[in-house]
Structure formats: C-alpha cells, structure tokens
C-alpha cells in the first residue's frame, strides 16, 4: 500500500497508544479506510499511519518517548465529522465501543450535534447541518 499525500489544507496528526488497534477500531467505528502503515522498531509500533475518514485524512503515530514523543493523554481538542446522517454515524461509533460524552441532539444553532470518546481517549464530534 502506498501512502497518499494529504488532500486537505489541514491534516490532524494524532499520537496514540496502540495505533494498529486504533486503526482497526476507526474502520469499525467511523468507516476508516487505511492508506498507509509504516512500522519502526522491534516492537512494531507505527511511526506513521494514515487513514481516511469521511473523505478526509487522519495521520496517526504511536508514542516514541525515545524520540521526543512522550506518552500523554489526548486533551484540549476534538475531531469533528460533518456528515449527512449524524444518527447513523453516532450509532455505529457507539456500537463499536465509543462512549457518549454529549448525546446527539438538535442544538440551539439548529444543527444536530453530539460528542463521543473513543477507547484511546480521543473526543469525536458528529455534526449534521440543518440543511441536510
């Protein structure tokens, strides 16, 4: 499999503990398509993983404390998915193992919106425009 360059102007690059498992989980929870998997070291940690979710790239790397990437808990951000069927995306992610942070509902600005946390500590937001 050949890695493809990012196609958007901003690509999240997330460090997680257990990227190989996370990539499989994201396929189940969010329909992720694997684009690349580059391993490094005798323990087969992934130095660069690339999945596509909802048409957008997400880059992933295991932690490498020995190279300046210490283990830290994800915090201070969420990965937002703007979709046309928020209920389907939300339900699939919950069925795969995400926990509900904020239930899916129509918010004051008119869009359907909710938040989930995956088993790796990443918060995901699911949004659907009121026009969809």
JSON list of N, CA, C and O in Angstrom, two decimals, residues 53-77:
[
{"chain": "A", "resi": 53, "resn": "UNK", "atom": "N", "xyz": [-11.14, 9.14, 6.72]},
{"chain": "A", "resi": 53, "resn": "UNK", "atom": "CA", "xyz": [-12.46, 9.06, 7.35]},
{"chain": "A", "resi": 53, "resn": "UNK", "atom": "C", "xyz": [-13.34, 10.14, 6.75]},
{"chain": "A", "resi": 53, "resn": "UNK", "atom": "O", "xyz": [-12.96, 11.33, 6.78]},
{"chain": "A", "resi": 54, "resn": "UNK", "atom": "N", "xyz": [-14.46, 9.73, 6.21]},
{"chain": "A", "resi": 54, "resn": "UNK", "atom": "CA", "xyz": [-15.42, 10.69, 5.64]},
{"chain": "A", "resi": 54, "resn": "UNK", "atom": "C", "xyz": [-14.75, 11.57, 4.58]},
{"chain": "A", "resi": 54, "resn": "UNK", "atom": "O", "xyz": [-15.02, 12.76, 4.48]},
{"chain": "A", "resi": 55, "resn": "UNK", "atom": "N", "xyz": [-13.81, 10.99, 3.83]},
{"chain": "A", "resi": 55, "resn": "UNK", "atom": "CA", "xyz": [-13.14, 11.71, 2.75]},
{"chain": "A", "resi": 55, "resn": "UNK", "atom": "C", "xyz": [-11.95, 12.55, 3.17]},
{"chain": "A", "resi": 55, "resn": "UNK", "atom": "O", "xyz": [-11.34, 13.22, 2.35]},
{"chain": "A", "resi": 56, "resn": "UNK", "atom": "N", "xyz": [-11.61, 12.54, 4.46]},
{"chain": "A", "resi": 56, "resn": "UNK", "atom": "CA", "xyz": [-10.52, 13.38, 4.95]},
{"chain": "A", "resi": 56, "resn": "UNK", "atom": "C", "xyz": [-9.42, 12.52, 5.57]},
{"chain": "A", "resi": 56, "resn": "UNK", "atom": "O", "xyz": [-9.69, 11.47, 6.15]},
{"chain": "A", "resi": 57, "resn": "UNK", "atom": "N", "xyz": [-8.16, 12.98, 5.47]},
{"chain": "A", "resi": 57, "resn": "UNK", "atom": "CA", "xyz": [-7.05, 12.21, 6.05]},
{"chain": "A", "resi": 57, "resn": "UNK", "atom": "C", "xyz": [-6.92, 12.43, 7.56]},
{"chain": "A", "resi": 57, "resn": "UNK", "atom": "O", "xyz": [-7.24, 13.49, 8.08]},
{"chain": "A", "resi": 58, "resn": "UNK", "atom": "N", "xyz": [-6.48, 11.39, 8.22]},
{"chain": "A", "resi": 58, "resn": "UNK", "atom": "CA", "xyz": [-6.08, 11.45, 9.62]},
{"chain": "A", "resi": 58, "resn": "UNK", "atom": "C", "xyz": [-4.78, 10.69, 9.73]},
{"chain": "A", "resi": 58, "resn": "UNK", "atom": "O", "xyz": [-4.70, 9.52, 9.33]},
{"chain": "A", "resi": 59, "resn": "UNK", "atom": "N", "xyz": [-3.73, 11.35, 10.21]},
{"chain": "A", "resi": 59, "resn": "UNK", "atom": "CA", "xyz": [-2.43, 10.72, 10.40]},
{"chain": "A", "resi": 59, "resn": "UNK", "atom": "C", "xyz": [-2.31, 10.32, 11.87]},
{"chain": "A", "resi": 59, "resn": "UNK", "atom": "O", "xyz": [-2.78, 11.04, 12.76]},
{"chain": "A", "resi": 60, "resn": "UNK", "atom": "N", "xyz": [-1.65, 9.19, 12.11]},
{"chain": "A", "resi": 60, "resn": "UNK", "atom": "CA", "xyz": [-1.52, 8.63, 13.45]},
{"chain": "A", "resi": 60, "resn": "UNK", "atom": "C", "xyz": [-0.10, 8.14, 13.68]},
{"chain": "A", "resi": 60, "resn": "UNK", "atom": "O", "xyz": [0.55, 7.67, 12.75]},
{"chain": "A", "resi": 61, "resn": "UNK", "atom": "N", "xyz": [0.34, 8.22, 14.92]},
{"chain": "A", "resi": 61, "resn": "UNK", "atom": "CA", "xyz": [1.63, 7.67, 15.29]},
{"chain": "A", "resi": 61, "resn": "UNK", "atom": "C", "xyz": [1.55, 7.17, 16.72]},
{"chain": "A", "resi": 61, "resn": "UNK", "atom": "O", "xyz": [0.90, 7.79, 17.57]},
{"chain": "A", "resi": 62, "resn": "UNK", "atom": "N", "xyz": [2.19, 6.03, 16.96]},
{"chain": "A", "resi": 62, "resn": "UNK", "atom": "CA", "xyz": [2.37, 5.59, 18.33]},
{"chain": "A", "resi": 62, "resn": "UNK", "atom": "C", "xyz": [3.31, 6.58, 19.02]},
{"chain": "A", "resi": 62, "resn": "UNK", "atom": "O", "xyz": [4.00, 7.36, 18.36]},
{"chain": "A", "resi": 63, "resn": "UNK", "atom": "N", "xyz": [3.32, 6.54, 20.33]},
{"chain": "A", "resi": 63, "resn": "UNK", "atom": "CA", "xyz": [4.26, 7.37, 21.08]},
{"chain": "A", "resi": 63, "resn": "UNK", "atom": "C", "xyz": [5.67, 6.80, 20.94]},
{"chain": "A", "resi": 63, "resn": "UNK", "atom": "O", "xyz": [5.86, 5.59, 20.91]},
{"chain": "A", "resi": 64, "resn": "UNK", "atom": "N", "xyz": [6.64, 7.68, 20.84]},
{"chain": "A", "resi": 64, "resn": "UNK", "atom": "CA", "xyz": [8.05, 7.32, 20.78]},
{"chain": "A", "resi": 64, "resn": "UNK", "atom": "C", "xyz": [8.81, 8.20, 21.76]},
{"chain": "A", "resi": 64, "resn": "UNK", "atom": "O", "xyz": [9.49, 9.15, 21.37]},
{"chain": "A", "resi": 65, "resn": "UNK", "atom": "N", "xyz": [8.72, 7.91, 23.07]},
{"chain": "A", "resi": 65, "resn": "UNK", "atom": "CA", "xyz": [9.40, 8.75, 24.07]},
{"chain": "A", "resi": 65, "resn": "UNK", "atom": "C", "xyz": [10.89, 8.88, 23.80]},
{"chain": "A", "resi": 65, "resn": "UNK", "atom": "O", "xyz": [11.49, 9.93, 24.06]},
{"chain": "A", "resi": 66, "resn": "UNK", "atom": "N", "xyz": [11.48, 7.81, 23.26]},
{"chain": "A", "resi": 66, "resn": "UNK", "atom": "CA", "xyz": [12.92, 7.85, 22.98]},
{"chain": "A", "resi": 66, "resn": "UNK", "atom": "C", "xyz": [13.28, 8.80, 21.84]},
{"chain": "A", "resi": 66, "resn": "UNK", "atom": "O", "xyz": [14.45, 9.09, 21.59]},
{"chain": "A", "resi": 67, "resn": "UNK", "atom": "N", "xyz": [12.26, 9.32, 21.13]},
{"chain": "A", "resi": 67, "resn": "UNK", "atom": "CA", "xyz": [12.48, 10.27, 20.04]},
{"chain": "A", "resi": 67, "resn": "UNK", "atom": "C", "xyz": [11.75, 11.59, 20.29]},
{"chain": "A", "resi": 67, "resn": "UNK", "atom": "O", "xyz": [11.49, 12.35, 19.36]},
{"chain": "A", "resi": 68, "resn": "UNK", "atom": "N", "xyz": [11.36, 11.85, 21.54]},
{"chain": "A", "resi": 68, "resn": "UNK", "atom": "CA", "xyz": [10.75, 13.13, 21.87]},
{"chain": "A", "resi": 68, "resn": "UNK", "atom": "C", "xyz": [9.24, 13.18, 21.80]},
{"chain": "A", "resi": 68, "resn": "UNK", "atom": "O", "xyz": [8.65, 14.27, 21.85]},
{"chain": "A", "resi": 69, "resn": "UNK", "atom": "N", "xyz": [8.58, 12.05, 21.67]},
{"chain": "A", "resi": 69, "resn": "UNK", "atom": "CA", "xyz": [7.12, 12.00, 21.64]},
{"chain": "A", "resi": 69, "resn": "UNK", "atom": "C", "xyz": [6.62, 11.18, 22.83]},
{"chain": "A", "resi": 69, "resn": "UNK", "atom": "O", "xyz": [6.28, 10.01, 22.71]},
{"chain": "A", "resi": 70, "resn": "UNK", "atom": "N", "xyz": [6.57, 11.82, 24.03]},
{"chain": "A", "resi": 70, "resn": "UNK", "atom": "CA", "xyz": [6.20, 11.10, 25.25]},
{"chain": "A", "resi": 70, "resn": "UNK", "atom": "C", "xyz": [4.71, 10.73, 25.26]},
{"chain": "A", "resi": 70, "resn": "UNK", "atom": "O", "xyz": [3.90, 11.34, 24.55]},
{"chain": "A", "resi": 71, "resn": "UNK", "atom": "N", "xyz": [4.39, 9.77, 26.08]},
{"chain": "A", "resi": 71, "resn": "UNK", "atom": "CA", "xyz": [3.01, 9.34, 26.25]},
{"chain": "A", "resi": 71, "resn": "UNK", "atom": "C", "xyz": [2.25, 10.43, 27.02]},
{"chain": "A", "resi": 71, "resn": "UNK", "atom": "O", "xyz": [2.64, 10.81, 28.12]},
{"chain": "A", "resi": 72, "resn": "UNK", "atom": "N", "xyz": [1.20, 10.95, 26.41]},
{"chain": "A", "resi": 72, "resn": "UNK", "atom": "CA", "xyz": [0.32, 11.93, 27.04]},
{"chain": "A", "resi": 72, "resn": "UNK", "atom": "C", "xyz": [-1.13, 11.55, 26.70]},
{"chain": "A", "resi": 72, "resn": "UNK", "atom": "O", "xyz": [-1.40, 10.94, 25.67]},
{"chain": "A", "resi": 73, "resn": "UNK", "atom": "N", "xyz": [-2.04, 11.95, 27.56]},
{"chain": "A", "resi": 73, "resn": "UNK", "atom": "CA", "xyz": [-3.46, 11.71, 27.33]},
{"chain": "A", "resi": 73, "resn": "UNK", "atom": "C", "xyz": [-3.99, 12.75, 26.35]},
{"chain": "A", "resi": 73, "resn": "UNK", "atom": "O", "xyz": [-3.69, 13.94, 26.51]},
{"chain": "A", "resi": 74, "resn": "UNK", "atom": "N", "xyz": [-4.76, 12.33, 25.33]},
{"chain": "A", "resi": 74, "resn": "UNK", "atom": "CA", "xyz": [-5.36, 13.32, 24.42]},
{"chain": "A", "resi": 74, "resn": "UNK", "atom": "C", "xyz": [-6.22, 14.31, 25.21]},
{"chain": "A", "resi": 74, "resn": "UNK", "atom": "O", "xyz": [-6.96, 13.92, 26.11]},
{"chain": "A", "resi": 75, "resn": "UNK", "atom": "N", "xyz": [-6.08, 15.58, 24.88]},
{"chain": "A", "resi": 75, "resn": "UNK", "atom": "CA", "xyz": [-6.83, 16.60, 25.60]},
{"chain": "A", "resi": 75, "resn": "UNK", "atom": "C", "xyz": [-6.91, 17.89, 24.80]},
{"chain": "A", "resi": 75, "resn": "UNK", "atom": "O", "xyz": [-6.07, 18.14, 23.95]},
{"chain": "A", "resi": 76, "resn": "UNK", "atom": "N", "xyz": [-7.92, 18.67, 25.07]},
{"chain": "A", "resi": 76, "resn": "UNK", "atom": "CA", "xyz": [-7.99, 20.01, 24.51]},
{"chain": "A", "resi": 76, "resn": "UNK", "atom": "C", "xyz": [-8.41, 20.11, 23.06]},
{"chain": "A", "resi": 76, "resn": "UNK", "atom": "O", "xyz": [-8.26, 21.16, 22.46]},
{"chain": "A", "resi": 77, "resn": "UNK", "atom": "N", "xyz": [-8.94, 19.05, 22.48]},
{"chain": "A", "resi": 77, "resn": "UNK", "atom": "CA", "xyz": [-9.40, 19.11, 21.10]},
{"chain": "A", "resi": 77, "resn": "UNK", "atom": "C", "xyz": [-10.44, 18.02, 20.87]},
{"chain": "A", "resi": 77, "resn": "UNK", "atom": "O", "xyz": [-10.59, 17.11, 21.67]}
]
